[in-house]
Amino acid sequence: MGINGQFFSAIIPAAGSGDRLGASIPKALVVINGKTLIQRSVESLFPHVDEIIIAAPKDFELEISGLFSGSDKVKVISGGAARSKSVAAALSQVNENADFILVHDAARCFATQAQTMRVINALLEGDHAVVPGIEVIDTIKVIDSNNFAESTPLRSSLRAIQTPQGFSARILHRAHQSGNDATDDAALVEALGIPVRVVAGEPNAHKITTPEDLEWANRLVETNE
Ligand code: C5P
């Protein structure tokens, strides 16, 4: 049993391809300074949770389990065709006694343990859904299908949302029962009308997606590791 006698599970959807990154291997297995993205993402959660379930790309399950063979906390399953499907597959394997579930993208491999703890602390203080977010720099416009601006939300009220996102276990299970697709899990929880708390995020927790992101990541570790 983990922090405050509560059982914390974590899910890492890691079944994305390396296509947008220009990589010939799945993104989770791309190496930055000797360590894969998935190993780095696991490290940001590991000391604070009781189990970690990784949704791996098809045919790479064994390779990913091999990276964590020293720990019985980490379990690897096969992911699905979309992120929500990968999360749902992992969710079906979560320990039935879990009190809270964190969901963390493998691609946000520089989120720190401090970020994980900000999410966990808000859950322990009574929130049922918690996401990290940072202020946006650009003005964001909502556009129509013909590329005309429809509206301009007030920038100070916008946040770019990251992971790990944390939820009361029963709420995340309920949110995924809809079977709907969403780019993050909090959106499914919001659809239930449940308040989602936003805590401070971190600029370095941004999602590694493009070759430029990978260059940025390599520069970051050159300075810090
Ligand atoms: O594609 P996107 O960048 O939104 O992916 C976010 C996270 O979801 C990544 O960690 C990726 O590995 C994961 N994913 C997944 N299964 C998919 C697609 C993406 O687990 N089918």
Coordinates of C-alpha atoms and ligand atoms in Angstrom, one line a residue:
M1 CA 0.0 0.0 0.0
G2 CA 1.4 3.4 -1.0
I3 CA 1.1 7.0 0.1
N4 CA -1.3 7.6 3.1
G5 CA -2.4 4.0 2.9
Q6 CA -3.9 4.5 -0.5
F7 CA -3.3 2.2 -3.5
F8 CA -2.0 4.2 -6.5
S9 CA -2.0 2.6 -9.9
A10 CA -0.5 4.2 -13.0
I11 CA -1.2 3.6 -16.6
I12 CA 1.2 4.6 -19.4
P13 CA -0.2 4.5 -22.9
A14 CA 2.9 3.9 -25.0
A15 CA 1.5 2.2 -28.1
G16 CA 2.0 5.2 -30.4
S17 CA 4.0 4.8 -33.6
G18 CA 7.2 6.7 -34.3
D19 CA 5.8 8.1 -37.6
R20 CA 5.5 11.8 -36.8
L21 CA 8.9 11.6 -35.1
G22 CA 10.4 10.1 -38.3
A23 CA 11.5 7.1 -36.3
S24 CA 11.5 3.5 -37.7
I25 CA 10.7 2.1 -34.2
P26 CA 7.8 2.9 -31.8
K27 CA 8.2 6.3 -30.1
A28 CA 8.4 4.7 -26.6
L29 CA 11.6 2.9 -27.6
V30 CA 13.4 5.9 -29.0
V31 CA 16.6 6.5 -27.0
I32 CA 17.7 9.8 -25.5
N33 CA 21.1 9.7 -23.9
G34 CA 21.1 6.0 -23.3
K35 CA 17.6 5.7 -22.0
T36 CA 14.3 5.1 -23.8
L37 CA 11.3 7.4 -23.5
I38 CA 9.3 4.7 -21.7
Q39 CA 12.1 4.2 -19.1
R40 CA 12.2 8.0 -18.5
S41 CA 8.4 8.1 -18.1
V42 CA 8.3 5.2 -15.7
E43 CA 11.0 6.9 -13.6
S44 CA 8.8 10.0 -13.1
L45 CA 6.1 7.8 -11.5
F46 CA 7.9 4.8 -10.0
P47 CA 8.6 5.7 -6.4
H48 CA 5.1 7.1 -5.9
V49 CA 2.8 4.4 -7.2
D50 CA 2.1 0.8 -6.3
E51 CA 1.8 -0.6 -9.9
I52 CA 2.4 0.6 -13.4
I53 CA 0.6 -0.8 -16.4
I54 CA 2.2 0.0 -19.8
A55 CA 0.2 -0.3 -23.0
A56 CA 2.8 -1.4 -25.5
P57 CA 2.8 -1.3 -29.3
K58 CA 1.8 -4.6 -30.8
D59 CA 4.8 -6.9 -31.2
F60 CA 7.0 -4.8 -28.8
E61 CA 5.5 -6.1 -25.6
L62 CA 8.4 -8.4 -24.8
E63 CA 11.0 -5.8 -25.6
I64 CA 9.4 -3.3 -23.3
S65 CA 8.9 -5.9 -20.4
G66 CA 12.6 -6.7 -20.8
L67 CA 13.4 -3.1 -19.8
F68 CA 11.7 -3.5 -16.5
S69 CA 12.5 -7.2 -15.7
G70 CA 13.9 -6.2 -12.4
S71 CA 10.6 -4.9 -11.0
D72 CA 7.4 -6.7 -10.4
K73 CA 5.6 -3.3 -10.1
V74 CA 5.6 -2.9 -13.9
K75 CA 3.2 -4.9 -16.1
V76 CA 3.1 -4.7 -19.9
I77 CA 0.0 -5.3 -22.0
S78 CA -0.9 -4.8 -25.7
G79 CA -2.2 -1.3 -26.5
G80 CA -5.0 -0.4 -29.0
A81 CA -5.4 1.4 -32.2
A82 CA -6.1 4.8 -30.5
R83 CA -4.8 6.3 -27.3
S84 CA -8.2 5.9 -25.6
K85 CA -8.2 2.2 -26.6
S86 CA -4.7 1.8 -25.1
V87 CA -5.8 3.4 -21.8
A88 CA -9.0 1.3 -21.7
A89 CA -7.0 -1.9 -22.3
A90 CA -4.6 -1.0 -19.4
L91 CA -7.5 0.1 -17.2
S92 CA -9.0 -3.4 -17.5
Q93 CA -5.8 -4.7 -15.8
V94 CA -5.6 -2.3 -12.9
N95 CA -5.6 -3.8 -9.4
E96 CA -9.3 -3.9 -8.3
N97 CA -8.3 -2.4 -4.9
A98 CA -6.8 0.8 -6.5
D99 CA -8.0 4.0 -4.9
F100 CA -6.4 6.3 -7.5
I101 CA -5.2 5.9 -11.0
L102 CA -2.6 8.2 -12.8
V103 CA -2.5 8.2 -16.6
H104 CA 0.8 9.4 -18.1
D105 CA 1.8 9.7 -21.7
A106 CA 5.1 7.8 -22.6
A107 CA 5.8 10.8 -24.9
R108 CA 6.0 13.3 -21.9
C109 CA 9.2 11.7 -20.7
F110 CA 10.6 14.8 -18.9
A111 CA 7.8 15.3 -16.5
T112 CA 9.4 15.3 -13.1
Q113 CA 8.5 13.4 -9.9
A114 CA 7.6 16.8 -8.4
Q115 CA 4.8 17.0 -11.1
T116 CA 3.6 13.5 -10.2
M117 CA 3.5 14.6 -6.5
R118 CA 1.5 17.8 -7.2
V119 CA -1.2 15.6 -8.9
I120 CA -1.1 13.0 -6.0
N121 CA -1.3 15.7 -3.3
A122 CA -4.4 17.3 -4.9
L123 CA -6.0 13.8 -5.0
L124 CA -5.2 13.2 -1.4
E125 CA -6.7 16.6 -0.5
G126 CA -10.0 15.6 -2.0
D127 CA -10.1 16.3 -5.7
H128 CA -11.4 13.5 -7.9
A129 CA -9.7 14.6 -11.1
V130 CA -6.4 16.5 -11.4
V131 CA -4.4 17.6 -14.4
P132 CA -1.2 19.6 -14.7
G133 CA -1.3 22.6 -17.1
I134 CA 0.8 25.6 -18.2
E135 CA -0.1 29.0 -19.5
V136 CA -0.2 29.3 -23.2
I137 CA 2.0 31.8 -25.0
D138 CA 0.2 32.1 -28.4
T139 CA -3.3 33.5 -28.9
I140 CA -5.5 30.5 -29.6
K141 CA -8.4 30.8 -32.1
V142 CA -11.3 28.5 -32.7
I143 CA -11.7 28.1 -36.5
D144 CA -14.5 26.7 -38.7
S145 CA -14.1 24.1 -41.4
N146 CA -13.3 26.8 -44.0
N147 CA -10.4 28.1 -41.9
F148 CA -12.2 31.3 -40.7
A149 CA -11.8 32.3 -37.1
E150 CA -14.9 31.8 -35.1
S151 CA -13.8 33.0 -31.7
T152 CA -10.8 33.9 -29.6
P153 CA -10.9 32.6 -26.0
L154 CA -9.3 34.8 -23.4
R155 CA -5.7 33.7 -23.3
S156 CA -5.4 34.1 -19.5
S157 CA -8.1 31.5 -19.1
L158 CA -6.4 28.9 -21.3
R159 CA -4.0 26.2 -20.1
A160 CA -2.0 23.6 -22.1
I161 CA -2.7 20.3 -20.4
Q162 CA -0.1 17.7 -19.7
T163 CA 0.2 14.4 -17.8
P164 CA 0.3 12.6 -15.4
Q165 CA -3.4 13.1 -14.9
G166 CA -4.8 11.7 -11.7
F167 CA -8.3 10.3 -10.9
S168 CA -10.3 8.5 -8.3
A169 CA -10.3 5.0 -9.6
R170 CA -14.1 4.6 -9.8
I171 CA -14.4 7.9 -11.7
L172 CA -11.9 7.0 -14.3
H173 CA -13.6 3.5 -14.8
R174 CA -16.9 5.3 -15.2
A175 CA -15.5 7.8 -17.7
H176 CA -14.1 5.1 -19.9
Q177 CA -17.4 3.2 -19.9
S178 CA -18.6 5.6 -22.5
G179 CA -16.1 4.1 -24.9
N180 CA -15.7 7.6 -26.4
D181 CA -12.4 8.7 -27.9
A182 CA -10.6 11.8 -26.5
T183 CA -7.2 13.3 -26.6
D184 CA -6.9 13.1 -22.8
D185 CA -8.7 11.3 -20.0
A186 CA -9.8 14.4 -18.2
A187 CA -12.1 15.2 -21.2
L188 CA -14.0 12.0 -20.6
V189 CA -14.3 12.9 -16.9
E190 CA -15.5 16.5 -17.7
A191 CA -18.2 14.9 -19.9
L192 CA -19.6 13.3 -16.7
G193 CA -19.9 16.8 -15.1
I194 CA -17.1 16.1 -12.6
P195 CA -14.8 19.1 -11.7
V196 CA -11.2 18.7 -13.0
R197 CA -8.6 20.6 -10.9
V198 CA -5.7 22.1 -12.8
V199 CA -2.4 22.2 -10.9
A200 CA 0.9 23.7 -12.1
G201 CA 2.6 21.9 -15.0
E202 CA 6.1 22.1 -16.3
P203 CA 7.5 23.5 -19.7
N204 CA 9.7 20.4 -20.0
A205 CA 6.8 18.0 -19.7
H206 CA 5.8 18.8 -23.2
K207 CA 5.0 15.8 -25.6
I208 CA 7.8 14.6 -27.8
T209 CA 6.1 14.4 -31.2
T210 CA 8.2 15.8 -34.0
P211 CA 11.9 15.5 -35.0
E212 CA 12.3 19.1 -33.7
D213 CA 11.0 17.9 -30.3
L214 CA 13.6 15.1 -30.3
E215 CA 16.4 17.6 -31.1
W216 CA 15.1 19.7 -28.2
A217 CA 15.2 16.6 -25.9
N218 CA 18.7 15.8 -26.8
R219 CA 19.8 19.4 -26.1
L220 CA 18.0 19.3 -22.8
V221 CA 19.8 16.1 -21.6
E222 CA 23.1 17.5 -22.9
T223 CA 22.7 20.4 -20.4
N224 CA 21.2 18.4 -17.5
E225 CA 22.6 14.9 -17.5
Ligands
C5P1 O1 -0.5 10.3 -30.4 P1 -0.3 11.1 -29.2 O2 1.0 11.9 -29.2 O3 -1.5 11.9 -28.7 O4 0.0 10.0 -28.1 C1 0.0 10.3 -26.7 C2 0.4 9.0 -25.9 O5 -0.5 8.0 -26.3 C3 1.8 8.5 -26.4 O6 2.5 8.1 -25.2 C4 1.5 7.3 -27.2 O7 2.4 6.3 -27.2 C5 0.1 6.8 -26.7 N1 -0.7 6.1 -27.7 C6 -1.1 4.8 -27.4 N2 -1.8 4.1 -28.3 C7 -2.1 4.6 -29.5 C8 -1.7 5.9 -29.8 C9 -1.0 6.7 -28.9 O8 -0.8 4.3 -26.3 N3 -2.8 3.9 -30.4

